[in-house]
PDB file of C-alpha atoms in Angstrom:
ATOM      1  CA  MET O 250     337.957  75.742 155.118  1.00  0.00           C
ATOM      2  CA  SER O 251     335.022  73.748 156.448  1.00  0.00           C
ATOM      3  CA  GLY O 252     337.321  70.952 157.666  1.00  0.00           C
ATOM      4  CA  PRO O 253     338.783  72.872 160.631  1.00  0.00           C
ATOM      5  CA  ILE O 254     335.366  74.255 161.553  1.00  0.00           C
ATOM      6  CA  PHE O 255     333.221  71.134 161.261  1.00  0.00           C
ATOM      7  CA  GLY O 256     335.768  68.304 161.262  1.00  0.00           C
ATOM      8  CA  GLY O 257     336.876  66.187 158.347  1.00  0.00           C
ATOM      9  CA  VAL O 258     333.776  64.129 157.614  1.00  0.00           C
ATOM     10  CA  LEU O 259     331.089  66.749 158.219  1.00  0.00           C
ATOM     11  CA  GLY O 260     333.286  69.390 156.563  1.00  0.00           C
ATOM     12  CA  PHE O 261     333.615  67.178 153.494  1.00  0.00           C
ATOM     13  CA  ILE O 262     329.851  66.557 153.312  1.00  0.00           C
ATOM     14  CA  LEU O 263     329.017  70.252 153.682  1.00  0.00           C
ATOM     15  CA  SER O 264     331.669  71.374 151.185  1.00  0.00           C
ATOM     16  CA  HIS O 265     330.643  68.762 148.655  1.00  0.00           C
ATOM     17  CA  PHE O 266     326.963  69.650 149.002  1.00  0.00           C
ATOM     18  CA  CYS O 267     327.755  73.348 148.547  1.00  0.00           C
ATOM     19  CA  SER O 268     329.923  72.613 145.485  1.00  0.00           C
ATOM     20  CA  ILE O 269     327.141  70.614 143.872  1.00  0.00           C
ATOM     21  CA  ALA O 270     324.499  73.211 144.778  1.00  0.00           C
ATOM     22  CA  GLY O 271     326.635  76.018 143.328  1.00  0.00           C
ATOM     23  CA  ALA O 272     327.386  74.043 140.164  1.00  0.00           C
ATOM     24  CA  SER O 273     323.682  73.259 139.719  1.00  0.00           C
ATOM     25  CA  LEU O 274     322.759  76.886 140.211  1.00  0.00           C
ATOM     26  CA  CYS O 275     325.276  77.904 137.521  1.00  0.00           C
ATOM     27  CA  TYR O 276     323.925  75.195 135.201  1.00  0.00           C
ATOM     28  CA  TYR O 277     320.346  76.479 135.423  1.00  0.00           C
ATOM     29  CA  MET O 278     321.218  80.172 135.467  1.00  0.00           C
ATOM     30  CA  SER O 279     323.313  79.885 132.326  1.00  0.00           C
ATOM     31  CA  LYS O 280     320.570  77.881 130.660  1.00  0.00           C
ATOM     32  CA  GLN O 281     317.794  80.346 131.558  1.00  0.00           C
ATOM     33  CA  LEU O 282     319.557  83.692 131.673  1.00  0.00           C
ATOM     34  CA  GLY O 283     323.012  83.658 130.190  1.00  0.00           C
ATOM     35  CA  ALA O 284     323.114  81.389 127.150  1.00  0.00           C
ATOM     36  CA  SER O 285     323.338  84.171 124.568  1.00  0.00           C
ATOM     37  CA  PHE O 286     325.945  86.075 126.615  1.00  0.00           C
ATOM     38  CA  ILE O 287     328.106  82.974 127.076  1.00  0.00           C
ATOM     39  CA  GLU O 288     327.757  82.078 123.396  1.00  0.00           C
ATOM     40  CA  ARG O 289     328.954  85.577 122.423  1.00  0.00           C
ATOM     41  CA  GLN O 290     331.863  85.565 124.870  1.00  0.00           C
ATOM     42  CA  MET O 291     333.227  82.055 124.265  1.00  0.00           C
ATOM     43  CA  PRO O 292     332.060  80.754 120.882  1.00  0.00           C
ATOM     44  CA  ASP O 293     335.226  78.730 120.165  1.00  0.00           C
ATOM     45  CA  LYS O 294     335.328  77.095 123.588  1.00  0.00           C
ATOM     46  CA  LEU O 295     331.627  76.201 123.397  1.00  0.00           C
ATOM     47  CA  LYS O 296     332.099  74.775 119.910  1.00  0.00           C
ATOM     48  CA  TRP O 297     335.006  72.663 121.163  1.00  0.00           C
ATOM     49  CA  LEU O 298     333.049  71.381 124.188  1.00  0.00           C
ATOM     50  CA  LYS O 299     329.957  70.687 122.068  1.00  0.00           C
ATOM     51  CA  SER O 300     332.027  68.590 119.658  1.00  0.00           C
ATOM     52  CA  LYS O 301     333.534  66.615 122.553  1.00  0.00           C
ATOM     53  CA  ILE O 302     330.115  66.069 124.116  1.00  0.00           C
ATOM     54  CA  ASP O 303     328.749  64.859 120.761  1.00  0.00           C
ATOM     55  CA  GLU O 304     331.754  62.541 120.223  1.00  0.00           C
ATOM     56  CA  ASN O 305     331.249  60.963 123.640  1.00  0.00           C
ATOM     57  CA  GLU O 306     327.458  60.868 123.698  1.00  0.00           C
ATOM     58  CA  HIS O 307     327.439  57.071 124.092  1.00  0.00           C
ATOM     59  CA  ASN O 308     329.407  57.297 127.386  1.00  0.00           C
ATOM     60  CA  LEU O 309     328.652  60.861 128.436  1.00  0.00           C
ATOM     61  CA  PHE O 310     328.521  60.125 132.171  1.00  0.00           C
ATOM     62  CA  TYR O 311     332.089  58.783 132.188  1.00  0.00           C
ATOM     63  CA  TYR O 312     333.396  61.484 129.878  1.00  0.00           C
ATOM     64  CA  PHE O 313     331.833  64.262 131.949  1.00  0.00           C
ATOM     65  CA  MET O 314     333.160  62.663 135.137  1.00  0.00           C
ATOM     66  CA  PHE O 315     336.606  62.616 133.506  1.00  0.00           C
ATOM     67  CA  LEU O 316     336.264  66.341 132.770  1.00  0.00           C
ATOM     68  CA  ARG O 317     335.320  66.984 136.402  1.00  0.00           C
ATOM     69  CA  ILE O 318     338.199  64.966 137.855  1.00  0.00           C
ATOM     70  CA  THR O 319     340.968  66.261 135.620  1.00  0.00           C
ATOM     71  CA  PRO O 320     342.084  69.888 135.505  1.00  0.00           C
ATOM     72  CA  LEU O 321     341.880  69.995 131.691  1.00  0.00           C
ATOM     73  CA  VAL O 322     338.682  72.042 131.656  1.00  0.00           C
ATOM     74  CA  PRO O 323     337.989  74.484 134.506  1.00  0.00           C
ATOM     75  CA  ASN O 324     334.966  73.617 136.627  1.00  0.00           C
ATOM     76  CA  TRP O 325     333.512  77.119 136.254  1.00  0.00           C
ATOM     77  CA  PHE O 326     333.438  76.612 132.472  1.00  0.00           C
ATOM     78  CA  LEU O 327     331.714  73.233 132.802  1.00  0.00           C
ATOM     79  CA  ASN O 328     329.146  74.759 135.160  1.00  0.00           C
ATOM     80  CA  LEU O 329     328.342  77.592 132.766  1.00  0.00           C
ATOM     81  CA  SER O 330     328.458  75.735 129.472  1.00  0.00           C
ATOM     82  CA  SER O 331     327.062  72.253 130.116  1.00  0.00           C
ATOM     83  CA  ALA O 332     323.399  73.194 129.735  1.00  0.00           C
ATOM     84  CA  ILE O 333     324.172  75.215 126.608  1.00  0.00           C
ATOM     85  CA  VAL O 334     326.010  72.385 124.833  1.00  0.00           C
ATOM     86  CA  GLY O 335     323.333  69.820 125.673  1.00  0.00           C
ATOM     87  CA  VAL O 336     324.550  67.911 128.716  1.00  0.00           C
ATOM     88  CA  PRO O 337     321.397  66.621 130.437  1.00  0.00           C
ATOM     89  CA  TYR O 338     321.076  67.713 134.054  1.00  0.00           C
ATOM     90  CA  SER O 339     320.907  64.100 135.275  1.00  0.00           C
ATOM     91  CA  ILE O 340     324.334  63.420 133.718  1.00  0.00           C
ATOM     92  CA  PHE O 341     325.671  66.773 134.928  1.00  0.00           C
ATOM     93  CA  LEU O 342     324.525  66.108 138.501  1.00  0.00           C
ATOM     94  CA  SER O 343     325.553  62.463 138.806  1.00  0.00           C
ATOM     95  CA  ALA O 344     328.966  62.917 137.169  1.00  0.00           C
ATOM     96  CA  SER O 345     329.581  66.027 139.274  1.00  0.00           C
ATOM     97  CA  LEU O 346     328.630  64.196 142.476  1.00  0.00           C
ATOM     98  CA  VAL O 347     331.283  61.576 141.768  1.00  0.00           C
ATOM     99  CA  GLY O 348     333.829  63.672 139.859  1.00  0.00           C
ATOM    100  CA  LEU O 349     334.118  66.460 142.427  1.00  0.00           C
ATOM    101  CA  ILE O 350     334.903  64.079 145.311  1.00  0.00           C
ATOM    102  CA  PRO O 351     338.712  64.252 144.864  1.00  0.00           C
ATOM    103  CA  TYR O 352     338.655  68.049 144.569  1.00  0.00           C
ATOM    104  CA  THR O 353     336.491  68.430 147.671  1.00  0.00           C
ATOM    105  CA  PHE O 354     338.698  65.986 149.580  1.00  0.00           C
ATOM    106  CA  LEU O 355     341.814  68.007 148.691  1.00  0.00           C
ATOM    107  CA  LEU O 356     340.183  71.270 149.766  1.00  0.00           C
ATOM    108  CA  VAL O 357     339.071  69.878 153.126  1.00  0.00           C
ATOM    109  CA  LYS O 358     342.463  68.217 153.711  1.00  0.00           C
ATOM    110  CA  THR O 359     344.234  71.479 152.862  1.00  0.00           C
ATOM    111  CA  GLY O 360     342.033  73.351 155.310  1.00  0.00           C
ATOM    112  CA  MET O 361     342.792  70.819 158.038  1.00  0.00           C
ATOM    113  CA  THR O 362     346.539  71.096 157.338  1.00  0.00           C
ATOM    114  CA  VAL O 363     346.501  74.890 157.396  1.00  0.00           C
ATOM    115  CA  ASN O 364     344.611  74.753 160.686  1.00  0.00           C
ATOM    116  CA  GLU O 365     347.328  72.541 162.202  1.00  0.00           C
ATOM    117  CA  ILE O 366     350.147  74.954 161.309  1.00  0.00           C
ATOM    118  CA  GLN O 367     348.369  78.219 162.076  1.00  0.00           C
ATOM    119  CA  SER O 368     350.852  79.421 164.707  1.00  0.00           C
ATOM    120  CA  VAL O 369     354.129  78.643 162.943  1.00  0.00           C
ATOM    121  CA  GLY O 370     356.596  81.492 163.467  1.00  0.00           C
ATOM    122  CA  PHE O 371     354.456  83.551 165.814  1.00  0.00           C
ATOM    123  CA  ASP O 372     354.435  81.756 169.145  1.00  0.00           C
ATOM    124  CA  PHE O 373     356.716  82.675 172.046  1.00  0.00           C
ATOM    125  CA  LYS O 374     358.802  79.490 171.914  1.00  0.00           C
ATOM    126  CA  THR O 375     359.658  79.995 168.238  1.00  0.00           C
ATOM    127  CA  LEU O 376     360.545  83.666 168.745  1.00  0.00           C
ATOM    128  CA  LEU O 377     362.746  82.786 171.723  1.00  0.00           C
ATOM    129  CA  SER O 378     364.514  80.077 169.691  1.00  0.00           C
ATOM    130  CA  LEU O 379     365.172  82.462 166.801  1.00  0.00           C
ATOM    131  CA  THR O 380     366.501  85.120 169.183  1.00  0.00           C
ATOM    132  CA  GLY O 381     368.838  82.550 170.762  1.00  0.00           C
ATOM    133  CA  LEU O 382     370.122  81.487 167.344  1.00  0.00           C
ATOM    134  CA  GLY O 383     370.690  85.138 166.460  1.00  0.00           C
ATOM    135  CA  VAL O 384     372.749  85.679 169.600  1.00  0.00           C
ATOM    136  CA  LEU O 385     374.762  82.523 168.868  1.00  0.00           C
ATOM    137  CA  ALA O 386     375.471  83.870 165.393  1.00  0.00           C
ATOM    138  CA  LEU O 387     376.901  87.048 166.960  1.00  0.00           C
ATOM    139  CA  ILE O 388     379.357  85.228 169.249  1.00  0.00           C
ATOM    140  CA  PRO O 389     382.139  84.921 166.618  1.00  0.00           C
ATOM    141  CA  THR O 390     381.798  88.643 165.866  1.00  0.00           C
ATOM    142  CA  LEU O 391     381.990  89.543 169.562  1.00  0.00           C
ATOM    143  CA  ILE O 392     385.040  87.297 170.045  1.00  0.00           C
ATOM    144  CA  SER O 393     386.825  88.808 167.022  1.00  0.00           C
ATOM    145  CA  LYS O 394     386.136  92.344 168.332  1.00  0.00           C
ATOM    146  CA  LYS O 395     387.571  91.404 171.763  1.00  0.00           C
ATOM    147  CA  VAL O 396     390.659  89.926 170.109  1.00  0.00           C
ATOM    148  CA  GLU O 397     391.135  93.146 168.056  1.00  0.00           C
ATOM    149  CA  LYS O 398     390.878  95.333 171.180  1.00  0.00           C
ATOM    150  CA  THR O 399     393.494  93.288 173.036  1.00  0.00           C
ATOM    151  CA  SER O 400     395.951  93.371 170.142  1.00  0.00           C
TER     152      SER O 400
END
């Protein structure tokens, strides 16, 4: 939601920086503190990612950027597992810087859109319009009741 607060460009820069900082923090924390825990909790997923990293070692930057851009592998899993399966931090950082651009753009754009429609349904003009439409919908009922009374 940084777009409505800081504007589109600055909001994008701040959000992107925070995404990269958070991803980097996860990378190093999992490497230093959580490798054995992650290996116990997700051995099959780590084995799968390790095999894919090994298969694409010759073009790891592009493959990792592909993983970042597409929703095939959740970003939280890439953040936690990359250091454990042997993705060098330089590849992790550079591919994340480029690969998270579309995601960050969508988040900022969504925030800007939500900000534009924040008062839908709750302002006086909309409530007055809905009340008027409700009264119009009652007119046939009122007419039919008058006709019944006169008959």
